PDB file of C-alpha atoms in Angstrom:
ATOM      1  CA  UNK A   1      10.377   4.636  32.215  1.00  0.00           C
ATOM      2  CA  UNK A   2      14.178   3.820  31.644  1.00  0.00           C
ATOM      3  CA  UNK A   3      15.482   0.070  31.757  1.00  0.00           C
ATOM      4  CA  UNK A   4      18.514   0.511  30.672  1.00  0.00           C
ATOM      5  CA  UNK A   5      19.787   0.711  34.767  1.00  0.00           C
ATOM      6  CA  UNK A   6      18.643  -2.949  34.692  1.00  0.00           C
ATOM      7  CA  UNK A   7      19.984  -3.803  31.796  1.00  0.00           C
ATOM      8  CA  UNK A   8      23.278  -4.309  29.525  1.00  0.00           C
ATOM      9  CA  UNK A   9      21.948  -3.814  26.070  1.00  0.00           C
ATOM     10  CA  UNK A  10      18.694  -1.878  25.395  1.00  0.00           C
ATOM     11  CA  UNK A  11      17.362  -2.989  21.637  1.00  0.00           C
ATOM     12  CA  UNK A  12      15.116  -0.644  19.887  1.00  0.00           C
ATOM     13  CA  UNK A  13      12.842  -2.552  17.158  1.00  0.00           C
ATOM     14  CA  UNK A  14      12.801  -0.304  13.919  1.00  0.00           C
ATOM     15  CA  UNK A  15       9.498   1.122  13.054  1.00  0.00           C
ATOM     16  CA  UNK A  16       6.866   0.371  10.374  1.00  0.00           C
ATOM     17  CA  UNK A  17       7.586   2.970   8.481  1.00  0.00           C
ATOM     18  CA  UNK A  18      10.956   2.586   8.312  1.00  0.00           C
ATOM     19  CA  UNK A  19      10.588  -1.165   7.613  1.00  0.00           C
ATOM     20  CA  UNK A  20       8.343  -0.391   4.681  1.00  0.00           C
ATOM     21  CA  UNK A  21      11.045   2.326   3.311  1.00  0.00           C
ATOM     22  CA  UNK A  22      13.018  -1.001   3.382  1.00  0.00           C
ATOM     23  CA  UNK A  23      10.750  -2.582   1.506  1.00  0.00           C
ATOM     24  CA  UNK A  24      10.268  -5.298   3.703  1.00  0.00           C
ATOM     25  CA  UNK A  25       6.820  -4.489   4.180  1.00  0.00           C
ATOM     26  CA  UNK A  26       4.252  -3.534   1.976  1.00  0.00           C
ATOM     27  CA  UNK A  27       2.664   0.016   1.707  1.00  0.00           C
ATOM     28  CA  UNK A  28      -1.096  -0.216   3.013  1.00  0.00           C
ATOM     29  CA  UNK A  29      -3.506   2.582   2.238  1.00  0.00           C
ATOM     30  CA  UNK A  30      -6.538   2.729   4.656  1.00  0.00           C
ATOM     31  CA  UNK A  31     -10.393   3.511   4.468  1.00  0.00           C
ATOM     32  CA  UNK A  32     -12.394   3.787   7.422  1.00  0.00           C
ATOM     33  CA  UNK A  33     -15.974   4.026   7.022  1.00  0.00           C
ATOM     34  CA  UNK A  34     -17.866   6.571  10.014  1.00  0.00           C
ATOM     35  CA  UNK A  35     -20.876   4.640   9.577  1.00  0.00           C
ATOM     36  CA  UNK A  36     -20.673   2.761  13.494  1.00  0.00           C
ATOM     37  CA  UNK A  37     -20.851   4.755  16.503  1.00  0.00           C
ATOM     38  CA  UNK A  38     -19.458   2.824  19.237  1.00  0.00           C
ATOM     39  CA  UNK A  39     -20.652   4.936  21.598  1.00  0.00           C
ATOM     40  CA  UNK A  40     -22.372   3.216  24.596  1.00  0.00           C
ATOM     41  CA  UNK A  41     -21.470  -0.218  23.438  1.00  0.00           C
ATOM     42  CA  UNK A  42     -20.968  -2.645  26.569  1.00  0.00           C
ATOM     43  CA  UNK A  43     -17.082  -3.511  27.495  1.00  0.00           C
ATOM     44  CA  UNK A  44     -15.911  -6.604  29.166  1.00  0.00           C
ATOM     45  CA  UNK A  45     -13.873  -6.946  32.077  1.00  0.00           C
ATOM     46  CA  UNK A  46     -11.256  -7.528  29.671  1.00  0.00           C
ATOM     47  CA  UNK A  47     -11.362  -4.058  28.155  1.00  0.00           C
ATOM     48  CA  UNK A  48     -13.357  -5.215  25.125  1.00  0.00           C
ATOM     49  CA  UNK A  49     -16.102  -4.397  23.319  1.00  0.00           C
ATOM     50  CA  UNK A  50     -19.196  -7.235  24.676  1.00  0.00           C
ATOM     51  CA  UNK A  51     -19.727  -9.435  21.217  1.00  0.00           C
ATOM     52  CA  UNK A  52     -23.661  -9.285  21.304  1.00  0.00           C
ATOM     53  CA  UNK A  53     -23.603  -5.416  21.453  1.00  0.00           C
ATOM     54  CA  UNK A  54     -20.690  -4.362  18.981  1.00  0.00           C
ATOM     55  CA  UNK A  55     -22.239  -7.335  16.233  1.00  0.00           C
ATOM     56  CA  UNK A  56     -25.519  -5.873  16.759  1.00  0.00           C
ATOM     57  CA  UNK A  57     -24.220  -2.029  16.133  1.00  0.00           C
ATOM     58  CA  UNK A  58     -22.129  -3.337  13.606  1.00  0.00           C
ATOM     59  CA  UNK A  59     -25.519  -5.205  11.900  1.00  0.00           C
ATOM     60  CA  UNK A  60     -27.747  -2.263  12.121  1.00  0.00           C
ATOM     61  CA  UNK A  61     -24.593  -0.253  10.423  1.00  0.00           C
ATOM     62  CA  UNK A  62     -23.164  -2.255   7.779  1.00  0.00           C
ATOM     63  CA  UNK A  63     -26.702  -3.770   6.319  1.00  0.00           C
ATOM     64  CA  UNK A  64     -25.849  -6.300   3.694  1.00  0.00           C
ATOM     65  CA  UNK A  65     -23.906  -5.093   0.451  1.00  0.00           C
ATOM     66  CA  UNK A  66     -22.034  -2.444   2.015  1.00  0.00           C
ATOM     67  CA  UNK A  67     -19.454  -5.033   2.667  1.00  0.00           C
ATOM     68  CA  UNK A  68     -19.475  -5.837  -0.976  1.00  0.00           C
ATOM     69  CA  UNK A  69     -19.580  -2.565  -2.281  1.00  0.00           C
ATOM     70  CA  UNK A  70     -16.469  -0.890  -0.363  1.00  0.00           C
ATOM     71  CA  UNK A  71     -14.701  -3.782  -1.766  1.00  0.00           C
ATOM     72  CA  UNK A  72     -14.785  -3.695  -5.145  1.00  0.00           C
ATOM     73  CA  UNK A  73     -14.987  -0.007  -4.805  1.00  0.00           C
ATOM     74  CA  UNK A  74     -11.306   0.374  -2.450  1.00  0.00           C
ATOM     75  CA  UNK A  75     -10.240  -2.518  -3.809  1.00  0.00           C
ATOM     76  CA  UNK A  76     -11.407  -4.241  -6.497  1.00  0.00           C
ATOM     77  CA  UNK A  77      -9.684  -7.292  -7.680  1.00  0.00           C
ATOM     78  CA  UNK A  78      -7.396  -8.007  -4.411  1.00  0.00           C
ATOM     79  CA  UNK A  79      -7.694 -10.857  -1.935  1.00  0.00           C
ATOM     80  CA  UNK A  80      -8.490 -10.930   0.959  1.00  0.00           C
ATOM     81  CA  UNK A  81      -8.555 -11.210   4.243  1.00  0.00           C
ATOM     82  CA  UNK A  82     -12.345 -10.075   6.589  1.00  0.00           C
ATOM     83  CA  UNK A  83     -12.412  -9.971  10.693  1.00  0.00           C
ATOM     84  CA  UNK A  84     -15.364 -10.989  11.717  1.00  0.00           C
ATOM     85  CA  UNK A  85     -17.092 -10.941  15.532  1.00  0.00           C
ATOM     86  CA  UNK A  86     -17.473 -13.922  15.802  1.00  0.00           C
ATOM     87  CA  UNK A  87     -18.673 -17.642  13.720  1.00  0.00           C
ATOM     88  CA  UNK A  88     -22.614 -16.511  13.356  1.00  0.00           C
ATOM     89  CA  UNK A  89     -21.371 -13.274  12.122  1.00  0.00           C
ATOM     90  CA  UNK A  90     -18.663 -14.864   9.992  1.00  0.00           C
ATOM     91  CA  UNK A  91     -21.434 -17.343   8.496  1.00  0.00           C
ATOM     92  CA  UNK A  92     -23.520 -14.381   7.814  1.00  0.00           C
ATOM     93  CA  UNK A  93     -20.631 -12.367   5.949  1.00  0.00           C
ATOM     94  CA  UNK A  94     -19.929 -15.676   3.948  1.00  0.00           C
ATOM     95  CA  UNK A  95     -23.480 -16.028   2.875  1.00  0.00           C
ATOM     96  CA  UNK A  96     -23.540 -11.937   1.774  1.00  0.00           C
ATOM     97  CA  UNK A  97     -20.301 -13.084  -0.323  1.00  0.00           C
ATOM     98  CA  UNK A  98     -21.485 -15.991  -2.080  1.00  0.00           C
ATOM     99  CA  UNK A  99     -25.095 -14.331  -2.863  1.00  0.00           C
ATOM    100  CA  UNK A 100     -22.058 -11.644  -5.362  1.00  0.00           C
ATOM    101  CA  UNK A 101     -20.506 -15.079  -6.743  1.00  0.00           C
ATOM    102  CA  UNK A 102     -17.356 -14.359  -4.328  1.00  0.00           C
ATOM    103  CA  UNK A 103     -16.015 -17.493  -3.189  1.00  0.00           C
ATOM    104  CA  UNK A 104     -14.195 -17.541   0.316  1.00  0.00           C
ATOM    105  CA  UNK A 105     -14.242 -19.799   2.935  1.00  0.00           C
ATOM    106  CA  UNK A 106     -14.743 -19.342   7.320  1.00  0.00           C
ATOM    107  CA  UNK A 107     -11.884 -20.350   8.857  1.00  0.00           C
ATOM    108  CA  UNK A 108     -12.213 -20.280  12.615  1.00  0.00           C
ATOM    109  CA  UNK A 109     -10.489 -21.987  16.046  1.00  0.00           C
ATOM    110  CA  UNK A 110     -12.835 -25.280  15.278  1.00  0.00           C
ATOM    111  CA  UNK A 111     -11.501 -25.692  11.310  1.00  0.00           C
ATOM    112  CA  UNK A 112      -8.855 -28.349  11.362  1.00  0.00           C
ATOM    113  CA  UNK A 113      -5.596 -27.977  10.729  1.00  0.00           C
ATOM    114  CA  UNK A 114      -5.831 -29.658   6.968  1.00  0.00           C
ATOM    115  CA  UNK A 115      -9.146 -27.527   6.057  1.00  0.00           C
ATOM    116  CA  UNK A 116      -7.284 -24.429   7.280  1.00  0.00           C
ATOM    117  CA  UNK A 117      -3.995 -25.254   4.713  1.00  0.00           C
ATOM    118  CA  UNK A 118      -6.210 -25.874   2.086  1.00  0.00           C
ATOM    119  CA  UNK A 119      -8.069 -22.954   2.562  1.00  0.00           C
ATOM    120  CA  UNK A 120      -5.179 -20.889   2.534  1.00  0.00           C
ATOM    121  CA  UNK A 121      -3.412 -22.763  -0.282  1.00  0.00           C
ATOM    122  CA  UNK A 122      -6.756 -21.940  -2.329  1.00  0.00           C
ATOM    123  CA  UNK A 123      -6.002 -18.011  -1.236  1.00  0.00           C
ATOM    124  CA  UNK A 124      -2.776 -17.964  -2.477  1.00  0.00           C
ATOM    125  CA  UNK A 125      -3.292 -19.718  -5.746  1.00  0.00           C
ATOM    126  CA  UNK A 126      -6.712 -17.364  -6.040  1.00  0.00           C
ATOM    127  CA  UNK A 127      -9.585 -20.049  -6.964  1.00  0.00           C
ATOM    128  CA  UNK A 128     -10.573 -18.626  -3.453  1.00  0.00           C
ATOM    129  CA  UNK A 129     -11.000 -14.514  -3.137  1.00  0.00           C
ATOM    130  CA  UNK A 130     -11.202 -14.185   1.026  1.00  0.00           C
ATOM    131  CA  UNK A 131     -10.748 -15.618   4.263  1.00  0.00           C
ATOM    132  CA  UNK A 132     -13.153 -14.599   6.764  1.00  0.00           C
ATOM    133  CA  UNK A 133     -12.391 -15.663  10.488  1.00  0.00           C
ATOM    134  CA  UNK A 134     -12.664 -15.441  13.593  1.00  0.00           C
ATOM    135  CA  UNK A 135      -9.948 -14.921  16.024  1.00  0.00           C
ATOM    136  CA  UNK A 136      -7.789 -17.112  13.973  1.00  0.00           C
ATOM    137  CA  UNK A 137      -5.498 -14.698  12.001  1.00  0.00           C
ATOM    138  CA  UNK A 138      -4.458 -12.128  13.994  1.00  0.00           C
ATOM    139  CA  UNK A 139      -0.638 -13.176  15.080  1.00  0.00           C
ATOM    140  CA  UNK A 140       1.959 -15.193  13.403  1.00  0.00           C
ATOM    141  CA  UNK A 141      -0.053 -16.002  10.507  1.00  0.00           C
ATOM    142  CA  UNK A 142       1.897 -15.901   7.227  1.00  0.00           C
ATOM    143  CA  UNK A 143      -0.743 -16.074   4.172  1.00  0.00           C
ATOM    144  CA  UNK A 144       0.297 -14.756   0.302  1.00  0.00           C
ATOM    145  CA  UNK A 145      -1.520 -12.927  -1.867  1.00  0.00           C
ATOM    146  CA  UNK A 146      -3.228 -10.387   0.861  1.00  0.00           C
ATOM    147  CA  UNK A 147      -4.562  -7.439  -1.237  1.00  0.00           C
ATOM    148  CA  UNK A 148      -6.719  -6.206   1.358  1.00  0.00           C
ATOM    149  CA  UNK A 149      -7.844  -6.212   5.146  1.00  0.00           C
ATOM    150  CA  UNK A 150     -11.437  -6.028   5.628  1.00  0.00           C
ATOM    151  CA  UNK A 151     -12.040  -4.828   9.504  1.00  0.00           C
ATOM    152  CA  UNK A 152     -15.786  -5.655   9.996  1.00  0.00           C
ATOM    153  CA  UNK A 153     -14.740  -6.899  13.970  1.00  0.00           C
ATOM    154  CA  UNK A 154     -14.489  -4.104  16.781  1.00  0.00           C
ATOM    155  CA  UNK A 155     -11.519  -3.869  18.905  1.00  0.00           C
ATOM    156  CA  UNK A 156      -9.996  -1.237  21.458  1.00  0.00           C
ATOM    157  CA  UNK A 157      -6.764  -3.208  21.416  1.00  0.00           C
ATOM    158  CA  UNK A 158      -4.345  -0.859  19.365  1.00  0.00           C
ATOM    159  CA  UNK A 159      -2.165  -4.125  19.552  1.00  0.00           C
ATOM    160  CA  UNK A 160      -4.509  -6.568  18.119  1.00  0.00           C
ATOM    161  CA  UNK A 161      -5.509  -4.157  15.414  1.00  0.00           C
ATOM    162  CA  UNK A 162      -1.524  -3.646  14.491  1.00  0.00           C
ATOM    163  CA  UNK A 163      -2.193  -7.579  14.548  1.00  0.00           C
ATOM    164  CA  UNK A 164      -4.827  -7.913  12.235  1.00  0.00           C
ATOM    165  CA  UNK A 165      -3.301  -5.312   9.974  1.00  0.00           C
ATOM    166  CA  UNK A 166      -0.009  -7.000   9.608  1.00  0.00           C
ATOM    167  CA  UNK A 167      -1.298 -10.046   7.878  1.00  0.00           C
ATOM    168  CA  UNK A 168      -1.665  -7.394   4.984  1.00  0.00           C
ATOM    169  CA  UNK A 169       1.668  -6.566   5.185  1.00  0.00           C
ATOM    170  CA  UNK A 170       4.094  -9.105   3.543  1.00  0.00           C
ATOM    171  CA  UNK A 171       6.267  -7.323   0.873  1.00  0.00           C
ATOM    172  CA  UNK A 172       4.950  -9.310  -2.098  1.00  0.00           C
ATOM    173  CA  UNK A 173       2.057  -6.740  -2.663  1.00  0.00           C
ATOM    174  CA  UNK A 174       0.506  -3.968  -1.131  1.00  0.00           C
ATOM    175  CA  UNK A 175      -2.239  -3.797   0.963  1.00  0.00           C
ATOM    176  CA  UNK A 176      -5.412  -1.810   1.032  1.00  0.00           C
ATOM    177  CA  UNK A 177      -7.399  -2.041   4.774  1.00  0.00           C
ATOM    178  CA  UNK A 178     -10.996  -1.722   4.500  1.00  0.00           C
ATOM    179  CA  UNK A 179     -12.351  -0.284   7.514  1.00  0.00           C
ATOM    180  CA  UNK A 180     -16.062  -0.737   8.847  1.00  0.00           C
TER     181      UNK A 180
END
């Protein structure tokens, strides 16, 4: 659909590929797992996976330790933002990381601004290695020192998926996306 007949000026934004080539965005490498089969998962009216059904599928397919093993194999030594399905899933991830000796913080919509800011500062300085979040760091979040994005939250939204990956595209450090 052409909008040029309705507007005097049409502004085309540069692509992520162009922005990366000019150094405005970080290079991103991508590792994907095919261990989770999403066929048959219930879909909500909003055209998004049903949270409980998706959580059950992820728990069955991504067994305890897979997260830590994949992180160590593909993004060793990098700080990670980890996307959880819901708060309970985030707590499970935090427990798993704690058992592996990885310092992390869980950030949710109910996390106070001061706690959230202190967690981000601890992450950026390297005092904690992972920020686990539930529907918080999706857009408009600027966190430094993100060397890995770990996707444990499935989505049907291409735009949301790009926003989540975008949290690791600051030009200060290249990023590895590990998509479970």
